[in-house]
Coordinates of C-alpha atoms in Angstrom, one line a residue:
Chain A
M6 CA -70.0 -152.4 64.3
A7 CA -71.5 -155.9 64.3
V8 CA -69.8 -158.5 66.5
L9 CA -69.2 -161.6 64.5
T10 CA -68.4 -164.9 66.0
I11 CA -66.9 -167.2 63.5
P12 CA -66.1 -170.8 64.4
A13 CA -62.6 -172.3 64.2
C14 CA -61.5 -173.0 60.7
P15 CA -62.8 -176.4 59.7
A16 CA -60.4 -179.0 58.5
P17 CA -61.2 -180.2 55.0
S18 CA -63.5 -183.2 55.1
D19 CA -62.5 -186.5 53.7
E20 CA -64.9 -186.1 50.9
Y21 CA -63.4 -182.8 49.9
L22 CA -59.9 -184.2 50.0
L23 CA -61.0 -187.2 47.9
A24 CA -62.5 -184.9 45.4
R25 CA -59.3 -182.9 45.2
F26 CA -57.3 -186.1 45.0
A27 CA -59.5 -187.3 42.1
K28 CA -58.5 -184.1 40.2
G29 CA -54.8 -184.8 40.7
D30 CA -54.1 -182.7 43.8
R31 CA -51.1 -184.3 45.5
S32 CA -51.5 -182.3 48.6
A33 CA -54.9 -183.9 49.2
L34 CA -53.3 -187.3 49.1
E35 CA -50.7 -186.2 51.5
E36 CA -53.3 -184.9 53.9
L37 CA -55.4 -188.1 53.7
F38 CA -52.2 -190.2 54.3
R39 CA -51.2 -188.0 57.3
R40 CA -54.7 -188.2 58.7
Y41 CA -55.1 -192.0 58.7
R42 CA -51.6 -193.5 58.5
G43 CA -51.2 -193.9 62.3
L44 CA -54.6 -195.6 62.7
A45 CA -54.1 -197.9 59.7
Y46 CA -50.6 -198.9 61.0
R47 CA -51.9 -199.8 64.5
V48 CA -54.6 -202.0 63.0
A49 CA -52.2 -203.7 60.6
Y50 CA -49.6 -204.1 63.3
R51 CA -52.1 -205.7 65.7
L52 CA -53.0 -208.2 62.9
L53 CA -49.5 -208.9 61.9
A54 CA -47.3 -208.3 64.9
H55 CA -44.5 -207.2 62.6
E56 CA -43.5 -203.6 61.9
A57 CA -42.2 -204.1 58.3
D58 CA -45.2 -206.2 57.3
A59 CA -47.6 -203.7 58.9
L60 CA -46.0 -200.9 56.9
D61 CA -46.4 -203.0 53.7
A62 CA -50.1 -203.6 54.6
V63 CA -50.6 -199.9 55.1
Q64 CA -49.0 -199.1 51.8
N65 CA -51.0 -201.8 49.9
G66 CA -54.1 -200.7 51.7
F67 CA -53.8 -197.0 50.8
V68 CA -53.0 -197.8 47.2
K69 CA -55.9 -200.2 46.8
A70 CA -58.3 -197.8 48.6
L71 CA -57.3 -194.8 46.5
A72 CA -57.0 -196.7 43.2
H73 CA -60.5 -198.0 43.6
L74 CA -62.4 -195.0 44.9
D75 CA -65.4 -195.8 42.6
S76 CA -66.2 -198.9 44.7
F77 CA -66.3 -196.7 47.8
R78 CA -68.6 -193.9 46.9
G79 CA -70.9 -193.1 49.9
K80 CA -71.3 -196.6 51.2
S81 CA -69.7 -195.7 54.6
S82 CA -67.2 -193.2 55.9
F83 CA -63.8 -193.1 54.1
K84 CA -62.1 -194.0 57.4
T85 CA -64.2 -197.2 57.9
W86 CA -63.7 -198.2 54.3
L87 CA -60.0 -197.5 54.4
L88 CA -59.5 -199.6 57.6
R89 CA -61.4 -202.4 56.0
V90 CA -59.1 -202.4 53.0
V91 CA -56.0 -202.1 55.2
S92 CA -57.1 -204.9 57.5
N93 CA -57.9 -207.1 54.6
A94 CA -54.5 -206.3 53.1
A95 CA -52.9 -207.2 56.4
L96 CA -54.7 -210.5 56.6
D97 CA -53.7 -211.3 53.0
L98 CA -50.1 -210.5 53.8
G99 CA -50.2 -212.6 56.9
R100 CA -51.4 -215.5 54.9
Q101 CA -48.8 -215.1 52.2
R102 CA -45.9 -214.7 54.5
G103 CA -47.1 -216.8 57.4
R104 CA -47.9 -214.8 60.5
R105 CA -44.5 -214.2 61.9
E106 CA -43.6 -215.0 65.5
A107 CA -43.3 -211.7 67.4
I108 CA -39.7 -210.9 68.1
G109 CA -38.7 -212.3 71.4
L110 CA -42.0 -214.2 71.9
G111 CA -40.2 -217.5 72.2
A112 CA -38.0 -216.0 75.0
A113 CA -41.1 -214.7 76.8
D114 CA -42.9 -218.0 76.7
H115 CA -39.7 -219.9 77.6
S116 CA -39.2 -217.8 80.7
L117 CA -42.7 -218.7 81.7
A118 CA -42.2 -222.3 81.0
N119 CA -39.2 -222.2 83.4
G120 CA -41.5 -221.2 86.2
S121 CA -40.8 -217.5 86.2
E122 CA -43.4 -215.3 87.9
P123 CA -46.2 -214.1 85.5
L124 CA -46.3 -210.4 84.8
S125 CA -48.2 -208.7 87.5
R126 CA -50.4 -205.7 87.0
D127 CA -49.2 -204.2 90.2
D128 CA -45.6 -204.8 89.3
P129 CA -43.7 -201.5 89.6
T130 CA -41.6 -202.5 86.6
L131 CA -44.7 -202.9 84.4
D132 CA -43.6 -199.9 82.3
L133 CA -40.5 -201.8 81.4
Q134 CA -42.4 -204.9 80.6
R135 CA -44.9 -203.3 78.1
A136 CA -43.0 -204.8 75.2
D137 CA -43.4 -208.2 76.6
L138 CA -47.0 -207.6 77.4
R139 CA -47.6 -206.5 73.8
Q140 CA -45.8 -209.6 72.5
L141 CA -48.1 -211.7 74.7
L142 CA -51.1 -210.0 73.2
D143 CA -49.7 -210.6 69.8
A144 CA -49.4 -214.3 70.5
A145 CA -52.9 -214.4 72.0
L146 CA -54.3 -212.7 68.9
A147 CA -52.6 -215.3 66.7
T148 CA -54.8 -217.9 68.4
L149 CA -58.0 -216.3 67.2
P150 CA -59.7 -217.2 64.0
E151 CA -59.2 -214.6 61.3
A152 CA -62.8 -213.2 61.4
Q153 CA -62.7 -212.8 65.2
R154 CA -59.2 -211.3 65.1
Q155 CA -60.2 -208.7 62.5
T156 CA -63.4 -207.8 64.3
F157 CA -61.7 -207.5 67.6
V158 CA -58.8 -205.3 66.3
L159 CA -61.2 -203.0 64.3
H160 CA -63.2 -202.4 67.5
A161 CA -60.4 -202.4 70.1
E162 CA -57.6 -200.7 68.2
A163 CA -59.4 -198.6 65.6
E164 CA -62.2 -197.9 68.1
L165 CA -64.8 -198.3 65.5
S166 CA -68.4 -198.6 66.8
Y167 CA -70.3 -201.9 66.4
R168 CA -72.1 -200.3 63.4
E169 CA -68.9 -199.2 61.8
V170 CA -67.3 -202.6 62.2
A171 CA -70.4 -204.2 60.8
E172 CA -70.3 -201.9 57.8
A173 CA -66.6 -202.5 57.3
L174 CA -66.9 -206.2 57.3
G175 CA -70.3 -206.6 55.7
I176 CA -71.8 -208.4 58.7
S177 CA -74.6 -207.7 61.1
I178 CA -74.2 -205.8 64.3
G179 CA -75.2 -208.9 66.3
T180 CA -72.4 -210.9 64.7
V181 CA -69.9 -208.1 65.6
M182 CA -71.0 -208.3 69.2
S183 CA -70.9 -212.0 69.5
R184 CA -67.5 -212.2 67.8
L185 CA -66.2 -209.6 70.3
F186 CA -67.4 -211.7 73.2
Y187 CA -65.8 -214.9 72.0
A188 CA -62.6 -213.2 70.9
R189 CA -62.3 -211.7 74.4
Q190 CA -63.0 -215.1 75.9
K191 CA -60.3 -216.8 74.0
L192 CA -57.8 -214.0 74.6
R193 CA -58.5 -214.1 78.3
A194 CA -58.1 -217.8 78.4
Y195 CA -54.7 -217.5 76.8
L196 CA -53.5 -214.5 78.9
A197 CA -54.9 -215.4 82.3
P198 CA -52.1 -217.8 83.3
R199 CA -49.6 -215.3 82.1
I200 CA -50.9 -212.1 83.6
V201 CA -51.8 -211.8 87.3
R202 CA -54.3 -209.2 88.4
Chain B
M10 CA -47.7 -160.1 65.9
S11 CA -45.0 -158.5 63.9
R12 CA -45.5 -156.3 60.9
V13 CA -43.0 -156.4 58.0
A14 CA -42.9 -153.8 55.3
L15 CA -40.5 -154.8 52.7
G16 CA -38.0 -153.3 50.4
P17 CA -37.3 -150.1 48.5
W18 CA -38.3 -150.1 44.8
V19 CA -34.7 -151.0 43.8
L20 CA -35.0 -154.4 45.5
S21 CA -38.2 -155.2 43.6
W22 CA -36.6 -154.1 40.4
V23 CA -33.6 -156.3 40.9
T24 CA -35.8 -159.2 41.9
A25 CA -38.0 -158.8 38.9
T26 CA -34.9 -158.6 36.6
I27 CA -33.5 -161.8 38.1
I28 CA -36.8 -163.5 37.7
E29 CA -37.1 -162.4 34.1
F30 CA -33.8 -164.1 33.1
A31 CA -33.5 -166.8 35.7
V32 CA -36.0 -169.4 34.6
P33 CA -33.8 -172.3 33.5
P34 CA -34.7 -173.9 30.2
A35 CA -35.2 -177.3 31.9
V36 CA -38.3 -176.2 33.8
Q37 CA -39.9 -174.3 30.9
G38 CA -42.9 -176.2 29.7
Q39 CA -44.0 -177.2 33.2
V40 CA -47.4 -176.0 34.0
V41 CA -49.0 -174.8 37.2
Q42 CA -52.7 -174.4 38.0
V43 CA -53.5 -171.1 39.6
S44 CA -56.8 -170.5 41.3
V45 CA -57.8 -166.9 42.3
V46 CA -60.9 -166.4 44.4
T47 CA -62.2 -162.8 44.4
I48 CA -63.9 -162.0 47.7
A49 CA -65.9 -158.9 48.5
A50 CA -65.7 -157.8 52.2
S51 CA -68.3 -155.4 53.5
D52 CA -68.8 -153.4 56.7
R53 CA -72.5 -153.1 55.9
H54 CA -73.7 -156.6 56.5
A55 CA -72.7 -159.7 58.6
H56 CA -73.4 -162.6 56.3
V57 CA -70.4 -164.8 55.8
D58 CA -70.3 -167.4 53.0
K59 CA -69.7 -170.8 54.6
K60 CA -66.7 -171.4 52.4
L61 CA -65.1 -168.2 53.6
E62 CA -65.4 -168.7 57.4
C63 CA -61.7 -169.4 57.8
I64 CA -60.5 -166.5 55.8
A65 CA -63.1 -164.2 57.3
R66 CA -61.9 -165.0 60.8
E67 CA -58.3 -164.2 59.8
I68 CA -59.3 -161.0 58.0
Q69 CA -61.4 -159.8 60.9
K70 CA -58.4 -160.0 63.2
K71 CA -56.7 -157.4 61.1
E72 CA -59.7 -155.4 59.9
P73 CA -62.5 -155.9 62.4
S74 CA -64.8 -153.5 60.6
L75 CA -65.2 -156.0 57.8
T76 CA -68.1 -158.3 58.8
G77 CA -69.7 -159.6 55.7
F78 CA -67.8 -161.8 53.1
R79 CA -69.0 -163.2 49.8
V80 CA -67.4 -164.9 46.8
V81 CA -67.6 -162.7 43.7
R82 CA -65.7 -164.9 41.3
T83 CA -63.3 -167.8 41.0
E84 CA -60.9 -168.1 38.1
C85 CA -58.5 -171.0 37.4
K86 CA -55.8 -170.9 34.8
S87 CA -53.1 -173.3 33.8
L88 CA -49.9 -171.4 33.3
P89 CA -46.6 -172.5 31.9
V90 CA -43.6 -171.5 33.9
G91 CA -42.4 -168.0 32.9
T92 CA -45.4 -166.6 31.1
R93 CA -47.4 -163.8 32.6
E94 CA -51.2 -164.0 32.4
E95 CA -54.0 -161.8 33.4
I96 CA -56.6 -163.0 35.8
K97 CA -60.1 -161.5 35.7
L98 CA -61.4 -160.4 39.1
C99 CA -64.5 -158.3 39.0
E100 CA -65.9 -155.1 37.6
D101 CA -63.1 -154.9 35.0
Q102 CA -60.4 -155.3 37.6
I103 CA -57.6 -157.6 36.7
A104 CA -54.6 -159.1 38.3
T105 CA -51.5 -160.6 36.7
V106 CA -49.6 -163.7 37.7
Q107 CA -46.4 -165.2 36.6
I108 CA -45.1 -168.6 37.7
V109 CA -41.4 -168.4 38.4
R110 CA -40.8 -172.0 39.4
A111 CA -43.2 -175.0 39.3
A112 CA -43.6 -177.3 42.3
D113 CA -40.4 -178.6 43.7
K114 CA -40.0 -181.8 45.6
N115 CA -41.5 -180.3 48.7
N116 CA -44.5 -178.9 46.8
W117 CA -43.5 -175.3 46.9
V118 CA -44.3 -173.0 44.0
S119 CA -42.7 -169.6 43.3
L120 CA -44.7 -166.9 41.7
V121 CA -45.2 -163.2 41.2
F122 CA -48.7 -161.8 41.7
K123 CA -49.7 -158.3 41.0
P124 CA -53.1 -157.3 42.4
P125 CA -54.8 -154.1 41.1
K126 CA -53.7 -150.9 42.8
M127 CA -50.7 -152.6 44.3
G128 CA -47.1 -153.5 43.4
E129 CA -46.0 -156.9 42.6
V130 CA -45.8 -159.5 45.3
S131 CA -43.1 -162.2 44.8
Y132 CA -43.5 -165.2 47.1
E133 CA -43.3 -168.9 47.5
V134 CA -46.1 -171.1 48.8
V135 CA -47.0 -174.7 49.3
C136 CA -49.4 -176.2 46.8
G137 CA -53.1 -176.5 47.7
K138 CA -53.3 -173.7 50.3
Y139 CA -54.7 -170.3 49.8
F140 CA -52.7 -167.1 50.5
P141 CA -54.9 -164.0 51.0
I142 CA -54.2 -160.4 50.0
L143 CA -56.5 -157.7 51.3
T144 CA -56.3 -155.1 48.5
R145 CA -57.5 -151.5 48.6
C146 CA -59.7 -152.0 45.6
Q147 CA -63.4 -151.5 46.2
T148 CA -66.4 -152.5 44.3
K149 CA -69.1 -150.0 43.2
N150 CA -70.9 -151.0 46.4
G151 CA -68.0 -150.0 48.5
E152 CA -66.9 -153.6 49.3
R153 CA -63.2 -154.2 49.7
L154 CA -61.7 -156.9 47.5
I155 CA -59.7 -159.8 49.0
L156 CA -57.9 -162.1 46.7
A157 CA -57.1 -165.6 47.7
I158 CA -54.6 -167.3 45.5
M159 CA -53.8 -171.1 45.4
V160 CA -51.4 -173.0 43.2
R161 CA -51.0 -176.6 42.5
P162 CA -49.2 -178.7 39.9
C163 CA -51.1 -179.5 36.8
P164 CA -52.0 -183.2 36.3
K165 CA -49.3 -185.1 34.4
G166 CA -49.3 -184.9 30.7
Q167 CA -49.9 -181.2 30.7
Chain C
M29 CA -86.5 -205.3 79.8
S30 CA -88.4 -207.7 82.0
Q31 CA -87.7 -207.8 85.8
E32 CA -87.3 -211.6 85.6
I33 CA -83.8 -212.8 85.6
P34 CA -83.3 -215.0 82.5
D35 CA -81.4 -218.3 82.7
E36 CA -79.0 -217.3 80.0
L37 CA -77.8 -214.1 78.5
P38 CA -76.7 -213.9 74.9
P39 CA -73.0 -213.1 74.2
E40 CA -74.1 -210.0 72.3
L41 CA -75.6 -208.6 75.5
L42 CA -72.6 -209.5 77.5
A43 CA -70.2 -207.9 75.0
A44 CA -72.3 -204.7 75.1
Y45 CA -72.2 -204.8 78.9
V46 CA -68.4 -205.0 79.0
D47 CA -68.3 -202.0 76.6
G48 CA -70.7 -200.0 78.7
K49 CA -73.2 -199.7 75.8
L50 CA -76.3 -200.9 77.6
D51 CA -79.0 -198.5 78.8
P52 CA -79.5 -198.3 82.6
A53 CA -82.4 -200.8 82.7
R54 CA -80.6 -203.5 80.7
Q55 CA -77.4 -202.9 82.6
A56 CA -79.2 -203.4 85.9
T57 CA -80.7 -206.6 84.6
V58 CA -77.3 -207.9 83.6
E59 CA -75.8 -207.0 86.9
R60 CA -78.6 -208.8 88.8
W61 CA -78.0 -211.8 86.5
L62 CA -74.3 -211.7 87.2
M63 CA -74.8 -211.8 90.9
E64 CA -76.5 -215.2 90.3
H65 CA -73.7 -216.4 88.0
P66 CA -70.4 -215.5 89.6
D67 CA -68.4 -217.6 87.1
V68 CA -69.7 -215.4 84.2
A69 CA -69.1 -212.3 86.4
E70 CA -65.5 -213.4 86.8
E71 CA -65.2 -214.0 83.0
L72 CA -66.5 -210.5 82.3
A73 CA -64.2 -209.0 84.8
G74 CA -61.4 -210.7 82.8
H75 CA -62.7 -209.1 79.7
H76 CA -62.6 -205.7 81.4
H77 CA -59.0 -206.4 82.5
L78 CA -58.1 -207.4 78.9
I79 CA -59.3 -204.0 77.7
Q80 CA -57.1 -202.3 80.2
V81 CA -54.1 -204.4 79.2
W82 CA -54.8 -203.6 75.5
R83 CA -54.9 -199.9 76.2
A84 CA -51.7 -200.1 78.2
T85 CA -49.8 -201.6 75.3
A86 CA -49.9 -199.0 72.6
V87 CA -48.3 -199.8 69.4
P88 CA -45.1 -197.7 68.9
E89 CA -45.4 -195.2 66.0
P90 CA -43.0 -195.5 63.1
S91 CA -40.5 -192.6 62.6
A92 CA -41.2 -189.6 60.3
V93 CA -38.5 -190.9 57.9
T94 CA -40.3 -194.2 57.7
W95 CA -43.6 -192.5 56.9
T96 CA -42.0 -190.4 54.2
A97 CA -40.6 -193.5 52.6
V98 CA -44.0 -195.2 52.7
F99 CA -45.7 -192.2 51.3
E100 CA -43.3 -192.0 48.4
R101 CA -44.0 -195.7 47.6
I102 CA -47.7 -195.0 47.7
K103 CA -47.4 -192.1 45.3
H104 CA -45.3 -194.1 43.0
S105 CA -47.7 -197.0 43.0
L106 CA -50.7 -194.7 42.4
A107 CA -48.9 -192.9 39.6
T108 CA -48.3 -196.2 37.8
A109 CA -51.6 -197.8 38.7
P110 CA -54.0 -198.5 35.8
S111 CA -56.3 -195.5 35.2
Q112 CA -59.7 -195.8 37.1
P113 CA -62.8 -193.9 36.0
G114 CA -62.9 -191.8 39.1
Q115 CA -59.3 -190.6 38.6
R116 CA -59.1 -189.8 35.0
R117 CA -57.5 -186.4 34.6
V118 CA -59.6 -184.0 32.5
F119 CA -56.8 -182.7 30.4
A120 CA -55.3 -186.1 29.6
R121 CA -58.7 -187.4 28.6
L122 CA -59.3 -184.2 26.6
G123 CA -56.0 -184.8 24.7
W124 CA -57.0 -188.4 23.9
A125 CA -60.5 -187.4 23.0
V126 CA -59.2 -184.8 20.6
G127 CA -56.7 -187.2 19.0
L128 CA -59.2 -189.9 18.6
A129 CA -61.9 -187.6 17.3
A130 CA -59.4 -186.3 14.7
A131 CA -58.5 -189.8 13.6
G132 CA -62.1 -190.8 13.5
L133 CA -63.0 -187.8 11.4
L134 CA -60.2 -188.6 8.9
V135 CA -61.3 -192.2 8.7
A136 CA -64.9 -191.1 8.2
L137 CA -64.0 -188.7 5.4
L138 CA -61.6 -191.0 3.6
I139 CA -63.1 -194.4 4.0
V140 CA -66.8 -193.9 4.6
G141 CA -66.8 -191.2 1.9
R142 CA -70.1 -189.5 2.9
S143 CA -70.9 -186.2 1.4
A144 CA -70.9 -183.2 3.7
E145 CA -74.6 -182.7 2.9
E146 CA -75.5 -186.2 4.1
A147 CA -73.4 -185.8 7.2
A148 CA -75.0 -182.5 8.1
K149 CA -78.5 -183.9 7.6
Q150 CA -77.7 -186.8 9.9
L151 CA -76.2 -184.5 12.6
A152 CA -79.3 -182.3 12.5
E153 CA -81.5 -185.4 13.2
E154 CA -79.4 -186.5 16.2
S155 CA -79.8 -185.0 19.7
F156 CA -76.8 -183.1 20.9
P157 CA -74.7 -185.1 23.3
V158 CA -74.2 -183.4 26.7
A159 CA -71.0 -183.5 28.6
A160 CA -71.1 -185.2 32.0
T161 CA -70.0 -183.4 35.1
H162 CA -66.6 -185.2 35.1
E163 CA -66.0 -184.2 31.5
V164 CA -66.2 -180.5 32.2
Q165 CA -63.9 -178.3 34.2
I166 CA -65.2 -174.9 34.9
L167 CA -62.2 -172.5 34.8
G168 CA -63.8 -169.2 35.6
L169 CA -67.3 -168.3 37.0
D170 CA -68.9 -165.4 38.7
A171 CA -70.5 -166.6 41.9
A172 CA -73.8 -165.1 40.9
D173 CA -73.8 -167.4 37.8
T174 CA -73.4 -170.6 39.7
E175 CA -77.1 -171.4 39.4
A176 CA -76.7 -171.3 35.6
L177 CA -74.5 -174.3 35.5
V178 CA -76.3 -177.3 34.1
V179 CA -73.3 -179.6 34.3
G180 CA -69.9 -179.1 35.9
V181 CA -69.1 -177.7 39.3
P182 CA -67.8 -174.3 40.2
P183 CA -64.0 -173.9 40.2
S184 CA -63.7 -173.6 44.0
Q185 CA -65.6 -175.9 46.3
G186 CA -65.4 -176.5 50.0
P187 CA -63.7 -174.1 52.5
L188 CA -60.7 -172.1 51.5
V189 CA -57.8 -173.7 53.4
L190 CA -55.3 -171.0 54.2
A191 CA -51.5 -171.4 54.2
T192 CA -50.0 -171.1 57.6
A193 CA -46.9 -169.2 58.6
G194 CA -44.6 -172.1 57.7
E195 CA -46.2 -172.5 54.2
V196 CA -45.5 -169.1 52.7
R197 CA -42.3 -167.2 52.1
I198 CA -42.5 -163.6 50.9
L199 CA -39.6 -162.6 48.7
S200 CA -40.6 -159.0 48.0
I201 CA -43.5 -156.6 47.9
A202 CA -43.1 -153.8 45.4
P203 CA -44.7 -150.4 45.9
D204 CA -47.7 -149.4 43.8
P205 CA -46.3 -147.6 40.8
A206 CA -49.1 -145.0 41.0
D207 CA -48.5 -143.7 44.5
Q208 CA -45.7 -145.7 45.9
M209 CA -47.9 -147.3 48.5
V210 CA -46.3 -150.4 50.0
A211 CA -48.5 -153.2 51.3
E212 CA -47.7 -154.7 54.6
L213 CA -47.0 -158.4 55.3
L214 CA -48.6 -159.4 58.6
L215 CA -46.8 -162.4 60.2
A216 CA -48.7 -163.9 63.1
A217 CA -47.7 -166.6 65.5
P218 CA -49.2 -169.9 64.6
P219 CA -52.0 -170.9 64.3
D220 CA -52.8 -167.6 62.6
V221 CA -52.1 -167.2 58.9
P222 CA -49.9 -164.7 57.1
M223 CA -51.5 -162.2 54.7
I224 CA -50.7 -159.1 52.9
I225 CA -52.7 -156.0 53.6
A226 CA -52.8 -152.9 51.4
P227 CA -53.8 -150.0 53.6
M228 CA -56.6 -147.8 52.4
V229 CA -54.8 -144.8 53.7
P230 CA -51.0 -145.1 53.1
S231 CA -48.9 -144.5 56.2
P232 CA -47.2 -141.1 56.0
E233 CA -43.8 -142.6 57.0
K234 CA -43.9 -144.9 54.0
A235 CA -44.4 -142.2 51.4
P236 CA -41.3 -141.6 49.3

């Protein structure tokens, strides 16, 4: 009897799911949504710093991406293309609604203005202060120009490579890298007085 | 792993009777697409069609002597709820399928499927996933037939 | 890269250094350069710390209920979105095509008034239009005949994704009318998949 080693069952590829979706298969849509909703949300949230707005951006992004599949075909991976659409939808929403202040941000800055100790990396209560830390990051991101913010979030949150970010945004890899440097520089300048190492 | 052998014949007769008269008029006219992939499994070679790697792995756990798997035929039919249709398999073998209930809000479809040389199987399954049945039918070459059945709702307007 | 230490390094190189994307030679060059430029070294250390802070502040995931609601809205929006060429459903197009063809034929016969002979002659002189791949749906095909397809794709493409244990509910399995053989349902713990197996040799205890 032959011994046969068969690899683990492969998950359907994005291309396969898109083809099934194009034929009206609702389960393919569900699988695509389940596969990328978390990542899309995290990108949108970082750009908008508001849960409800981020969910709207995810919804708008998915609808736009799937209703215009013809403009996608083969130019990049579906993931890269989807994140481009979602991040653009988030930026559009941010412009329409005015990028909201993060909840409690005013309180965090106010406490610092009163001379409270900055958050310390070695502070044993850091876990409890993660929400404040995230709000500080949100405020710092808001100081970046849109192009730098989008580039930074796609690389840092979505963990897209330089090449993928370049494909998503239609820019050169060199531009991606320089935007990352300057974005980090600005973020550090904003955060340095507020976070002690 | 548990093995379940179901029901005396009377249970299946009662189930079939209920199915026959239980389709509410409201759902008649709904259509479900049924895809049946006929697969031939052999113990004489070890080539596995790439599309069948997943099913081959699962079948091998139960029947390790089957080492080679190939697709013989794929048949798709759009069936209105309630009607019984024949599905061509291979070498004049046919199966019949009847949709009992179209996709509900959770995407489950209820159907009755009768493979050759077997009794009817009544089951519910989510749309878009294949459910395999290893039959005792054999081709002229001695390959054993596996049927993989998948259902999904028809596009709107049908 | 040259062994000389340059006066300045471009931001692209510094970003790649922070991300650990440089090959060993370039990385060594940058590190030598940073030893001569402690202010930039401190800047880049700040960039490293920023990345750590970023990773420490993960965005909280919405609840399953929230995702369900978002998905429902997406489905609704897609269902009411204007039809795109890539999403046209074959059957809906076929229905429209048949309707339009019938109307067109009626108009042609009533208004244009060509004789059947003239129409047949014209048809014979025109090349046959061929359906495009997206205009054909293959419903049944022997695998051996796949190569014969000129347009259209076989009914089943890609790997067969099997239903897992939570995605199938067996209601009943009737015995074979010929010999009363009853197939068995094998239920395995996840991630295995359930399947029905008809034994080649019926178990003696199952015979009526």
